[in-house]
Coordinates of C-alpha atoms and ligand atoms in Angstrom, one line a residue:
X155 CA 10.2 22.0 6.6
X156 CA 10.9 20.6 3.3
X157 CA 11.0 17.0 2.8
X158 CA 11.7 14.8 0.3
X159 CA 10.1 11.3 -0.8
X160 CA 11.7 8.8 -2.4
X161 CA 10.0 6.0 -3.9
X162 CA 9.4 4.1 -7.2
X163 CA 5.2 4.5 -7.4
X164 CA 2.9 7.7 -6.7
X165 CA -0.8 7.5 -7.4
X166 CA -2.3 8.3 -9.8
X167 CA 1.0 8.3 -12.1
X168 CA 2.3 5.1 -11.1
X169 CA 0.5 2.0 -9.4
X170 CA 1.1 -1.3 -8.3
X171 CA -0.2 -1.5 -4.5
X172 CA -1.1 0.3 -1.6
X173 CA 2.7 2.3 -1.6
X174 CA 1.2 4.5 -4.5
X175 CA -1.7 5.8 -2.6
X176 CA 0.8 6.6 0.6
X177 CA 3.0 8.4 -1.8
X178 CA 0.1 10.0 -3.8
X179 CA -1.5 11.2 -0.4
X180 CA 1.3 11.8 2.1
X181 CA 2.1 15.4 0.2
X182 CA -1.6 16.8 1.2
X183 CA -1.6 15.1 5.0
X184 CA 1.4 16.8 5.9
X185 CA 1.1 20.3 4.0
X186 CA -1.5 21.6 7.1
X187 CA 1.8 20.8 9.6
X188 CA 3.6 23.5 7.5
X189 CA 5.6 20.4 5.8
X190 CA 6.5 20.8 2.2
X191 CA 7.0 17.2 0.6
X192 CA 8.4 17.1 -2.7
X193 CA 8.6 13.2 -4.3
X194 CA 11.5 11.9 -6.4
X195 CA 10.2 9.3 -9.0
X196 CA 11.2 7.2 -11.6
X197 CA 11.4 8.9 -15.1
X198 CA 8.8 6.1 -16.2
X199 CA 7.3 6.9 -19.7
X200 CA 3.4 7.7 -18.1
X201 CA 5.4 10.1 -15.6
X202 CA 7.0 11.8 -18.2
X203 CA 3.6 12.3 -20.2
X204 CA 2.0 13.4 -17.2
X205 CA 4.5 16.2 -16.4
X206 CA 4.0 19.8 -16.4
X207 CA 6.0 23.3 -15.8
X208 CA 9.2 20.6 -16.3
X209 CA 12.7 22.0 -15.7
X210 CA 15.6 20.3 -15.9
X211 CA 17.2 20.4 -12.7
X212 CA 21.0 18.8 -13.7
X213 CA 22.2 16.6 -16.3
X214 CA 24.1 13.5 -15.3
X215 CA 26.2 12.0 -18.2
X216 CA 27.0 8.8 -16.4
X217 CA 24.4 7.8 -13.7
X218 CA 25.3 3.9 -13.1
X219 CA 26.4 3.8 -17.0
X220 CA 23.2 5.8 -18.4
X221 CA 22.8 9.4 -19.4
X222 CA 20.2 10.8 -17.3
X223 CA 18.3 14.2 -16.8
X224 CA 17.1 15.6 -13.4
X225 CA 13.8 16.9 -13.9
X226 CA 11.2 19.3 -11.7
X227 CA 7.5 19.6 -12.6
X228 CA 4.2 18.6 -11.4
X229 CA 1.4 16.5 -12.2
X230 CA -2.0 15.8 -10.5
X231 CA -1.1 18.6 -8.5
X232 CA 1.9 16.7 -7.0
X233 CA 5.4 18.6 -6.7
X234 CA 7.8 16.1 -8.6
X235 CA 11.5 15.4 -9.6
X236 CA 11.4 12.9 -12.2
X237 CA 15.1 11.0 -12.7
X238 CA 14.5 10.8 -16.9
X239 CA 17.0 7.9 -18.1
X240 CA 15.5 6.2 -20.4
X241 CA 17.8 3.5 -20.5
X242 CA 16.8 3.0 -17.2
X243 CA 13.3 3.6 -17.0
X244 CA 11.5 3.8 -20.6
X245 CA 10.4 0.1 -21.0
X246 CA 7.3 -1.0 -22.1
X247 CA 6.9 -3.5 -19.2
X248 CA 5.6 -2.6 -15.7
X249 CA 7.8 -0.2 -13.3
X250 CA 9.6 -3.8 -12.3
X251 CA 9.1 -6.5 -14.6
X252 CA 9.0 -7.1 -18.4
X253 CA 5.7 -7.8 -20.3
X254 CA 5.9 -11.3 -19.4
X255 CA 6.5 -10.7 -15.8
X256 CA 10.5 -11.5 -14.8
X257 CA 11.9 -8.5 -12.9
X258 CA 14.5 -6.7 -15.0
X259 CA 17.9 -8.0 -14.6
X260 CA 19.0 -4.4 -14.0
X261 CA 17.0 -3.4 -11.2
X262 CA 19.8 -3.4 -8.5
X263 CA 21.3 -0.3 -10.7
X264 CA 17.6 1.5 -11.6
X265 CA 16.8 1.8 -8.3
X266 CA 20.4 2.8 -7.0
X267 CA 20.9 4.9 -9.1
X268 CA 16.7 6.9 -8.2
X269 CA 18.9 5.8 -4.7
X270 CA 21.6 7.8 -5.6
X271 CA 20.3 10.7 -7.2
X272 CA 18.1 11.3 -4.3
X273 CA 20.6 11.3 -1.6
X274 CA 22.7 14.0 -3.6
X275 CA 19.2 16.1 -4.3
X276 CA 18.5 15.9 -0.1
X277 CA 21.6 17.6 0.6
X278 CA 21.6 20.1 -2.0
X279 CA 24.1 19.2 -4.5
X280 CA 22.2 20.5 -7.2
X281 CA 21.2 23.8 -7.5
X282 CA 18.2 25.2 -6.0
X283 CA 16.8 22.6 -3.3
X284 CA 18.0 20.9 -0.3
X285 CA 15.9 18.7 2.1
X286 CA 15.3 18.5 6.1
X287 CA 14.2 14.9 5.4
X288 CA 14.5 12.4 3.4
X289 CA 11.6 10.0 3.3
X290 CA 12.2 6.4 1.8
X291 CA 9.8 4.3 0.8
X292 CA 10.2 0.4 0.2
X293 CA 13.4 -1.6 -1.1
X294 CA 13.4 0.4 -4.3
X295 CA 14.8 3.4 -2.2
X296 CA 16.7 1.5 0.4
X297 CA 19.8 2.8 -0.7
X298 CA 18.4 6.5 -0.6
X299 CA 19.2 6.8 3.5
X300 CA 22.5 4.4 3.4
X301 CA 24.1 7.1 0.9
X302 CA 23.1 9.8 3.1
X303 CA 24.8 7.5 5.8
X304 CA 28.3 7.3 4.0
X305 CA 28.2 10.9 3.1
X306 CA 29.1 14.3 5.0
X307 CA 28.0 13.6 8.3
X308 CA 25.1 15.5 9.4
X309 CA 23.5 15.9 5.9
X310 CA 20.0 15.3 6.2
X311 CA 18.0 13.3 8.5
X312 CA 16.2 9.9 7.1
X313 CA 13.6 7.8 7.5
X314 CA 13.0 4.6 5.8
X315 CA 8.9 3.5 5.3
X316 CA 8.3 -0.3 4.4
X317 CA 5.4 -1.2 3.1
X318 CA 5.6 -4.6 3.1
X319 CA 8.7 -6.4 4.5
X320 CA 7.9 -9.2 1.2
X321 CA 9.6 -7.3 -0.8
X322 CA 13.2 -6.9 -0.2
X323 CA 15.7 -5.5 -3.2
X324 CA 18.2 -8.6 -2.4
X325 CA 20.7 -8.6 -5.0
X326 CA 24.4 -10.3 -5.2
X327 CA 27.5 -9.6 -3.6
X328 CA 29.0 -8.5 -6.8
X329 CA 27.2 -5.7 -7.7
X330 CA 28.3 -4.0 -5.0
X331 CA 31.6 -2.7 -6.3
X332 CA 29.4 -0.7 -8.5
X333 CA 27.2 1.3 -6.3
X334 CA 30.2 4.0 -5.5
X335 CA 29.8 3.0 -1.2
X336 CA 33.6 2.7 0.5
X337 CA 34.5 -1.0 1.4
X338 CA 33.7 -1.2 5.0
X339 CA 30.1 -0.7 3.9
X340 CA 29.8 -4.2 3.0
X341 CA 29.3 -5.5 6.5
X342 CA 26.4 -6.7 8.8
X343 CA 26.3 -2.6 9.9
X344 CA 26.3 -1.6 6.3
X345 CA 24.6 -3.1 2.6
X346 CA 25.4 -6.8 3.7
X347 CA 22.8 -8.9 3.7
X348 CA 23.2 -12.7 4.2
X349 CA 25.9 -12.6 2.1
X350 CA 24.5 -10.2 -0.8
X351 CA 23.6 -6.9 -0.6
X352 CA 20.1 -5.9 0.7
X353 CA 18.5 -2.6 -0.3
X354 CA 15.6 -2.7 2.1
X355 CA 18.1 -3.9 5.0
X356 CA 20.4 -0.8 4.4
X357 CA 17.4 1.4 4.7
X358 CA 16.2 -0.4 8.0
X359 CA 19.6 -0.1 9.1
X360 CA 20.9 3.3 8.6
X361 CA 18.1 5.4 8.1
X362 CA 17.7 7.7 11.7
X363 CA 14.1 6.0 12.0
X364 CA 12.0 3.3 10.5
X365 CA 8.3 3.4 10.2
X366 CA 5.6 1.1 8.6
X367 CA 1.9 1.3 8.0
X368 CA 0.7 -0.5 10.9
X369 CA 1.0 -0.9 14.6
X370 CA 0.5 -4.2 14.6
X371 CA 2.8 -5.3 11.8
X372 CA 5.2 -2.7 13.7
X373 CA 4.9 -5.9 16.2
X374 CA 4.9 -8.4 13.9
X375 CA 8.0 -7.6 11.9
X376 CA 10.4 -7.8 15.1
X377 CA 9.1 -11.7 15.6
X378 CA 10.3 -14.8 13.5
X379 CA 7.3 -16.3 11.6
X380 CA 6.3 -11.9 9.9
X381 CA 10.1 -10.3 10.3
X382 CA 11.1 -12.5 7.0
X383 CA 14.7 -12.4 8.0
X384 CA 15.1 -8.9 9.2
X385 CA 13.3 -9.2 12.9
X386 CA 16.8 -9.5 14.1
X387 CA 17.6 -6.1 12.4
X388 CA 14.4 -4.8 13.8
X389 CA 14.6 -5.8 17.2
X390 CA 17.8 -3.6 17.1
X391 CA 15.7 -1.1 16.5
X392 CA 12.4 -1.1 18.9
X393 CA 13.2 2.5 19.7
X394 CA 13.2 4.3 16.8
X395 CA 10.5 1.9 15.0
X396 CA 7.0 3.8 14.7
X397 CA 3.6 2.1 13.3
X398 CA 1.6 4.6 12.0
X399 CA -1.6 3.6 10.0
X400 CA -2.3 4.8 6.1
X401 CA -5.5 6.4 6.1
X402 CA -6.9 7.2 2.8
X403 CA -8.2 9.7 0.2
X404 CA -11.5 10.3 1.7
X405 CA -12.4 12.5 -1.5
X406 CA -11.0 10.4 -3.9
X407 CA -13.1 7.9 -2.2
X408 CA -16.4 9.5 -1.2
X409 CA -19.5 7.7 -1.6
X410 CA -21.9 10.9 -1.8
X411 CA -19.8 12.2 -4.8
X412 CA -18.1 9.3 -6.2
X413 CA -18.5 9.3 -10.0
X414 CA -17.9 5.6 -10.4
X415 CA -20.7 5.0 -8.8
X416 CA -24.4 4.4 -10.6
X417 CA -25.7 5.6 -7.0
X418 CA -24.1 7.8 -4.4
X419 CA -25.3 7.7 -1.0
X420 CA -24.2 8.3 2.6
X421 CA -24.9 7.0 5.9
X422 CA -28.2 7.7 6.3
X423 CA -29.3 6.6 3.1
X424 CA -27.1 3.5 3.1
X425 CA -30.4 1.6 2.0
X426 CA -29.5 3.3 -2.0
X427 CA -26.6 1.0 -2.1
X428 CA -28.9 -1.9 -3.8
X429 CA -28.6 -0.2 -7.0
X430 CA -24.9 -0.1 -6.8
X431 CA -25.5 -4.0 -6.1
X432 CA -28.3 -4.1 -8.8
X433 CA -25.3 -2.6 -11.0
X434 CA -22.8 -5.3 -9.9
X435 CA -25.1 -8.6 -10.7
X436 CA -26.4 -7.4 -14.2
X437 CA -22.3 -6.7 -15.1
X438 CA -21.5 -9.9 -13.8
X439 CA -24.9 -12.4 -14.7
X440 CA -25.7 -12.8 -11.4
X441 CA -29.3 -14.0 -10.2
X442 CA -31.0 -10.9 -8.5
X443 CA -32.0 -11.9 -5.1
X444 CA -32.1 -11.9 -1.4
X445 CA -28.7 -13.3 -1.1
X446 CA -25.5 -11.4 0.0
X447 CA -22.8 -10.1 -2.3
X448 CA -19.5 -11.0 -1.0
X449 CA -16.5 -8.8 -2.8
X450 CA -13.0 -9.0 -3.5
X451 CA -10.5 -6.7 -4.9
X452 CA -6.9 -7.8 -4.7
X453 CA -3.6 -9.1 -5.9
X454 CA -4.7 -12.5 -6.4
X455 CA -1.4 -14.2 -4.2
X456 CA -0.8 -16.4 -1.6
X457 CA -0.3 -13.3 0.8
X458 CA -3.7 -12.2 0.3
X459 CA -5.1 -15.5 1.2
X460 CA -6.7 -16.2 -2.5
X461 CA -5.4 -19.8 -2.4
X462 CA -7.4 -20.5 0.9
X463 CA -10.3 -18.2 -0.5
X464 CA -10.9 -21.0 -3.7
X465 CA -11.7 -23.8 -1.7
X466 CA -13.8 -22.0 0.1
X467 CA -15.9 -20.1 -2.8
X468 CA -18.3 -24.0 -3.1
X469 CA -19.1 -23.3 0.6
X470 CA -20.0 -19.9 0.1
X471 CA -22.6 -20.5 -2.5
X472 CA -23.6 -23.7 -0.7
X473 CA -24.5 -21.2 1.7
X474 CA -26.7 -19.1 0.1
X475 CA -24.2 -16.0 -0.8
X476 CA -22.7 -14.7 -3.8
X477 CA -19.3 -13.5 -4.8
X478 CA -17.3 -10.8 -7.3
X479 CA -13.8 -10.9 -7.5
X480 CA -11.9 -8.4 -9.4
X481 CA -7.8 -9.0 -9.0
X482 CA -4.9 -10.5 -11.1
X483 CA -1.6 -12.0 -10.1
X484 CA -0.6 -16.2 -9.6
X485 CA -1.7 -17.9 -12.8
X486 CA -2.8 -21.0 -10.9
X487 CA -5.3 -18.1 -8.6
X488 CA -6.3 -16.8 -11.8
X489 CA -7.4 -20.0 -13.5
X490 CA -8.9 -21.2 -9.8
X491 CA -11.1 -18.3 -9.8
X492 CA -11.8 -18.6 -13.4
X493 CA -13.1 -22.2 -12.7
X494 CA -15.2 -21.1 -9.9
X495 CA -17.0 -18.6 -12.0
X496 CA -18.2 -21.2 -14.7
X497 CA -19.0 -24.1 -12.0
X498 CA -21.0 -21.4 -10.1
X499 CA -22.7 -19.6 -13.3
X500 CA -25.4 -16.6 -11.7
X501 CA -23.4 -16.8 -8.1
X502 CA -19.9 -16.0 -8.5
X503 CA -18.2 -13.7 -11.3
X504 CA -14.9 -13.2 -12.1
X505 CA -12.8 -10.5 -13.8
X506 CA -9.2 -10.7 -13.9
X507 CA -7.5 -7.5 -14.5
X508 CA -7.0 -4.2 -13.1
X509 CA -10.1 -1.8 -13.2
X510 CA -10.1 1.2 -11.0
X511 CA -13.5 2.2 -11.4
X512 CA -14.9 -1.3 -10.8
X513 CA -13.5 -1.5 -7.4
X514 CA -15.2 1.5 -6.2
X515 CA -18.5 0.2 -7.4
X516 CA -17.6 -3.4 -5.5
X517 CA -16.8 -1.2 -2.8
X518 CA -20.3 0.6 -3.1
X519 CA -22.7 -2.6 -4.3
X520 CA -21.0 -5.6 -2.5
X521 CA -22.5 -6.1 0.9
X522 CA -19.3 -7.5 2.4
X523 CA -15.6 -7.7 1.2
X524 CA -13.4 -10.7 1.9
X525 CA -9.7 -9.8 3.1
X526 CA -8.1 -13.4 4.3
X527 CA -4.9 -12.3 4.3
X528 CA -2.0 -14.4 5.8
X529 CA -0.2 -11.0 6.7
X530 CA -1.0 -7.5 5.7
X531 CA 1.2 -4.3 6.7
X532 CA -1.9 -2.1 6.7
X533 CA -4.0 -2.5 3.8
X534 CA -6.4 -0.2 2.0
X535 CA -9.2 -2.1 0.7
X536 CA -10.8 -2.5 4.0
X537 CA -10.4 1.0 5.0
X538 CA -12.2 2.4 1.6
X539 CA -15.0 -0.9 2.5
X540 CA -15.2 0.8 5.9
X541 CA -16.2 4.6 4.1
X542 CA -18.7 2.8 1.7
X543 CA -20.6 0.8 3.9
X544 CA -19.4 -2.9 2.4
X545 CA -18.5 -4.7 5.9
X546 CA -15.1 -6.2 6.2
X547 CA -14.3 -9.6 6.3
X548 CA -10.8 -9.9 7.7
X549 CA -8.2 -11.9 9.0
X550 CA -7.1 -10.6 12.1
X551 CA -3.2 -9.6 11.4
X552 CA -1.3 -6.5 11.2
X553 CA -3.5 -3.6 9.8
X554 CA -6.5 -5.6 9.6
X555 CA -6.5 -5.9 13.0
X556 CA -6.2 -2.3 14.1
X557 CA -8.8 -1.1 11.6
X558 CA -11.5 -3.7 11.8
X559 CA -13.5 -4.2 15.2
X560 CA -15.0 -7.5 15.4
X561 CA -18.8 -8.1 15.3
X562 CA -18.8 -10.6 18.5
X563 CA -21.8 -10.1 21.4
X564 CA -19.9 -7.3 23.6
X565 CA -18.9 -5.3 20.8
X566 CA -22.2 -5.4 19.0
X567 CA -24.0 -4.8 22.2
X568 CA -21.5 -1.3 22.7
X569 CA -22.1 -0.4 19.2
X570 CA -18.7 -0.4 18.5
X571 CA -18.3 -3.5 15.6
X572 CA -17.4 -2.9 12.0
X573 CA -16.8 -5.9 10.6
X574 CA -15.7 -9.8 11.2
X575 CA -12.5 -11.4 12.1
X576 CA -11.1 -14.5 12.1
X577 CA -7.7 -15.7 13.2
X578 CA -5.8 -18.3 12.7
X579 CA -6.1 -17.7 8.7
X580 CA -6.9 -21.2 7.5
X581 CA -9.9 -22.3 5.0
X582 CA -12.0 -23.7 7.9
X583 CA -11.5 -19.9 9.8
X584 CA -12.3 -18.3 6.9
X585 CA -15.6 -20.3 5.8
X586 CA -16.6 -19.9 9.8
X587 CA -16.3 -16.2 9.2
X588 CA -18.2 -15.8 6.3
X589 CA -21.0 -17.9 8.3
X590 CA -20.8 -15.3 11.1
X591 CA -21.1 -12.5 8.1
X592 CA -24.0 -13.9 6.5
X593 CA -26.0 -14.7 9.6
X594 CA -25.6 -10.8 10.7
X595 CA -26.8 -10.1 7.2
X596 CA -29.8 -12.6 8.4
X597 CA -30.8 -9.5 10.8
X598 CA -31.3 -6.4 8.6
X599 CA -31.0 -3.8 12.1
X600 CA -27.6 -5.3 13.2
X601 CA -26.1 -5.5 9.6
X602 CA -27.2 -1.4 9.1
X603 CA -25.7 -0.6 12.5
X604 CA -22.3 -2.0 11.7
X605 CA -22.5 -0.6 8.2
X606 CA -23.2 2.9 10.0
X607 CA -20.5 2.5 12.7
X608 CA -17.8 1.5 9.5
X609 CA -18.9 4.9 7.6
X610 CA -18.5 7.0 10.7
X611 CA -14.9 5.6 11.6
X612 CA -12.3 8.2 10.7
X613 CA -9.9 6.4 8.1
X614 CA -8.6 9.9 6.9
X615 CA -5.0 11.2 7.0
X616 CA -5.6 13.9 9.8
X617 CA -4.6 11.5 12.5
X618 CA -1.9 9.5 10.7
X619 CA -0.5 12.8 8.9
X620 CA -0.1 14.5 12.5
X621 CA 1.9 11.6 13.8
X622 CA 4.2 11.7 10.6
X623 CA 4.8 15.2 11.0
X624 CA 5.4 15.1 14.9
X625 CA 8.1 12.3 13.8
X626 CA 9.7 14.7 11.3
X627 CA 9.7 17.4 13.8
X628 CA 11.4 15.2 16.5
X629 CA 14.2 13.9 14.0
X630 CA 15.0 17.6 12.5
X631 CA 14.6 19.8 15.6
X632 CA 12.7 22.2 13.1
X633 CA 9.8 22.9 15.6
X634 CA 8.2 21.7 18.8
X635 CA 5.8 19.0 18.6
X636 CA 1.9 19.7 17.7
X637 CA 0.1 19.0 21.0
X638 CA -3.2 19.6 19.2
Ligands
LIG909 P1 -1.3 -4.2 -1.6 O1 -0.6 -2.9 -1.7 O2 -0.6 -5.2 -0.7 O3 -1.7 -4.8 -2.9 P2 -3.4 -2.7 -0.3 O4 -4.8 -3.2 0.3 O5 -2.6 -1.9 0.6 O6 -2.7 -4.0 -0.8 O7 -3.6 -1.8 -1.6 C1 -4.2 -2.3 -2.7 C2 -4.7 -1.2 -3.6 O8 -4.8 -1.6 -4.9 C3 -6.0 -0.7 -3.2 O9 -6.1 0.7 -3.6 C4 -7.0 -1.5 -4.1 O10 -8.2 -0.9 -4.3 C5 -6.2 -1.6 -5.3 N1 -6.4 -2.8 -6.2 C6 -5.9 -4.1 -5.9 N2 -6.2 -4.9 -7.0 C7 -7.0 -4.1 -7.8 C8 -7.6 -4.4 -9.1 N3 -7.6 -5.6 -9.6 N4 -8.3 -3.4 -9.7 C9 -8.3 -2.2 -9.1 N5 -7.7 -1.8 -7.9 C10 -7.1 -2.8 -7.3

């Protein structure tokens, strides 16, 4: 079966967030199920670089106003098309924003026209490929499955993947005489979208199913206070919505191998981690001693909890712990966490920015990493904690909840816990919970045995990856389902 993504980020070419390691991964989960995906990105200028054995697939002399080329290629061993428009796409900003972080005023026609182009590549209007599937991911290719949708009928099945229902590609009404859809598609069934058109919405709504990256969230999304607007739309679509969980690069992320580490280690030498931790304090100037390392690596938003997390940070030291936190986003966050640092000199340390390789060493030195989010489709961070034996901290919402098992008496007492939740996500839930987490740390045999329990938990593709390709196989009719 041949399947193509659509979507605007795909590690390790392009990243903002947790889409880019779906993208990046999904190719490898599915190629055992005998499904070939192939990803249409952006023509960004790093993805261009990156790009090998390129042929040009078709010119375009006018897509949405801009000359555009139709590249094939790989890079990182990913099969690519690349939509090369400059105009579109060469900026010196990020994949959405300028350098001083407004979204470009064009977006609406970048992403319909990578929309566009990948509709007409599905269904094999340029030469040489055609698609089973077309696989959307987030607002930026929302448009993607409503083109198939207004095109010859029976094309190419779709489904549309949201990663996080925040972000929804709402533009104005009148754009929409622009985006080449017949009339009637401007309606509550079509692009409409409280009065504007919605890119994300058309996706939800015409692609032939909708998954997202969670089962809980899956839940959420279809209630008022998580479905931001669309849990009407959702509802309308219980039957064909699907939560299936990301699981993660487990060799990408690999503490007996990983490079980024000073020491590797595995479960049974979990102990070896205190060098990692050694590592962490002499970076940051923290005071080496018996205290626990709390970490955090994230967008530093009001999502991710960080506004509830610096009120909290006095508490934390009061209590005897320490804290790293490596993330960048809201100013305000930023400077919050910037103060914290130098009122809390030796316990908490601060680096704003993006660093891959120091989050896999927080991941391997930090004792416990903090994840108070407010909602979270899936996330990864406490999936990679999980695999490096760093014990999750977590609010209990949408993937957070269906990955974490909390530490309370009858789940200790199975040997089943991973980690600590803590619901409703407030300051006062979160400092409670980071109480809980140190006291377990307080008993060295019960803090190894969840650490143990996280490493063993399978957070690999091979389950998720089967449940994607037994949806593909359902939609297409290409092959029974896989009953192993
Ligand atoms: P989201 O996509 O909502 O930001 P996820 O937890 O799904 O959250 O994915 C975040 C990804 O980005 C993870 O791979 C995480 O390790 C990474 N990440 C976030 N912030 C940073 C940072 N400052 N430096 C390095 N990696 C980061």
């Amino acid at each position: 079966m041949q399947v193509l993504a659509v979507a605007s980020e795909i590690f390790p070419l392009i990243k903002t967030g947790g889409l880019a390691d779906v993208t990046g991964a999904l190719p490898a989960a599915l190629a055992p199920h005998g499904i070939i995906v192939r990803t249409l990105v952006p023509g960004y200028p790093k993805v261009l670089e990156a790009l090998a054995n390129r042929r040009t697939v078709a010119q375009i002399d006018d897509l949405f106003g801009a000359p555009a080329a139709l590249l094939s290629g790989k890079a990182a061993g990913l099969e690519l098309f690349v939509l090369d428009a400059p105009e579109l796409f060469a900026r010196p900003g990020g994949p959405y924003a300028d350098p001083s972080g407004h979204d470009y005023g064009d977006n609406w026609r970048r992403f319909a026209a990578l929309g566009w182009v990948g509709a007409r590549l599905a269904r094999g209007e340029f030469k040489g490929y055609r698609a089973d599937l077309l696989h959307a991911h987030d607002w930026q290719a929302g448009l993607a499955p409503a083109y198939l949708a207004y095109g010859p009928a029976h094309a190419v099945k779709s489904v549309m993947t949201v990663h996080n229902l925040a972000f929804q590609g709402q533009f104005g009404a009148e754009i929409f005489g622009q985006l080449g859809f017949p009339a009637d598609a401007f309606s509550v069934d079509g692009l409409e979208y409280y009065g504007g058109v919605g890119y994300l919405k058309a996706g939800l709504k015409l692609a032939d199913a909708v998954t997202t990256v969670s089962p809980s969230y899956a839940l959420e999304i279809r209630d008022g206070e998580f479905g931001m607007g669309l849990d009407g739309l959702l509802r309308t679509r219980t039957d064909t919505l699907h939560g299936i969980l990301n699981g993660i690069d487990v060799e990408a992320w690999d503490p007996g191998t990983d490079p980024a580490l000073v020491q590797t280690y595995r479960a049974g030498t979990v102990h070896l981690r205190a060098v990692n931790k050694a590592a962490l304090r002499e970076r940051f100037g923290l005071e080496d001693d018996d205290s626990p390392l709390f970490g955090v690596i994230s967008r530093l938003t009001w999502q991710k909890g960080m506004d509830l997390l610096l009120p909290a940070i006095g508490e934390l030291v009061g209590m005897g712990a320490q804290l790293v936190v490596l993330g960048s986003g809201d100013p305000g966050i930023e400077g919050g966490m910037h103060h914290a640092a130098s009122a809390h000199r030796g316990r908490v340390g601060v680096q704003i920015g993006y660093d891959e390789a120091l989050s896999h060493l927080i991941q391997g030195g930090a004792d416990a990493l903090l994840v108070p989010s407010r909602f979270e489709p899936c996330g990864l961070t406490q999936l990679y904690a999980l695999r490096y034996g760093c014990v999750p901290v977590v609010a209990r919402v949408g993937g957070l909840a269906d990955t974490v098992i909390d530490a309370n008496e009858a789940a200790m007492q199975a040997g089943v816990a991973t980690g600590v939740q803590f619901h409703p996500v407030t300051q006062a839930t979160l400092t409670d919970a980071i109480r809980r987490a140190i006291q377990l740390y307080r008993r060295p045999k019960a803090w190894k045995k969840l650490q143990r329990k996280g490493m063993k938990t399978d957070v690999s593709w091979a389950q998720s990856g089967l449940r994607y390709a037994d949806l593909f196989r359902h939609l297409t009719g290409l092959e029974g389902r896989d009953d192993d």
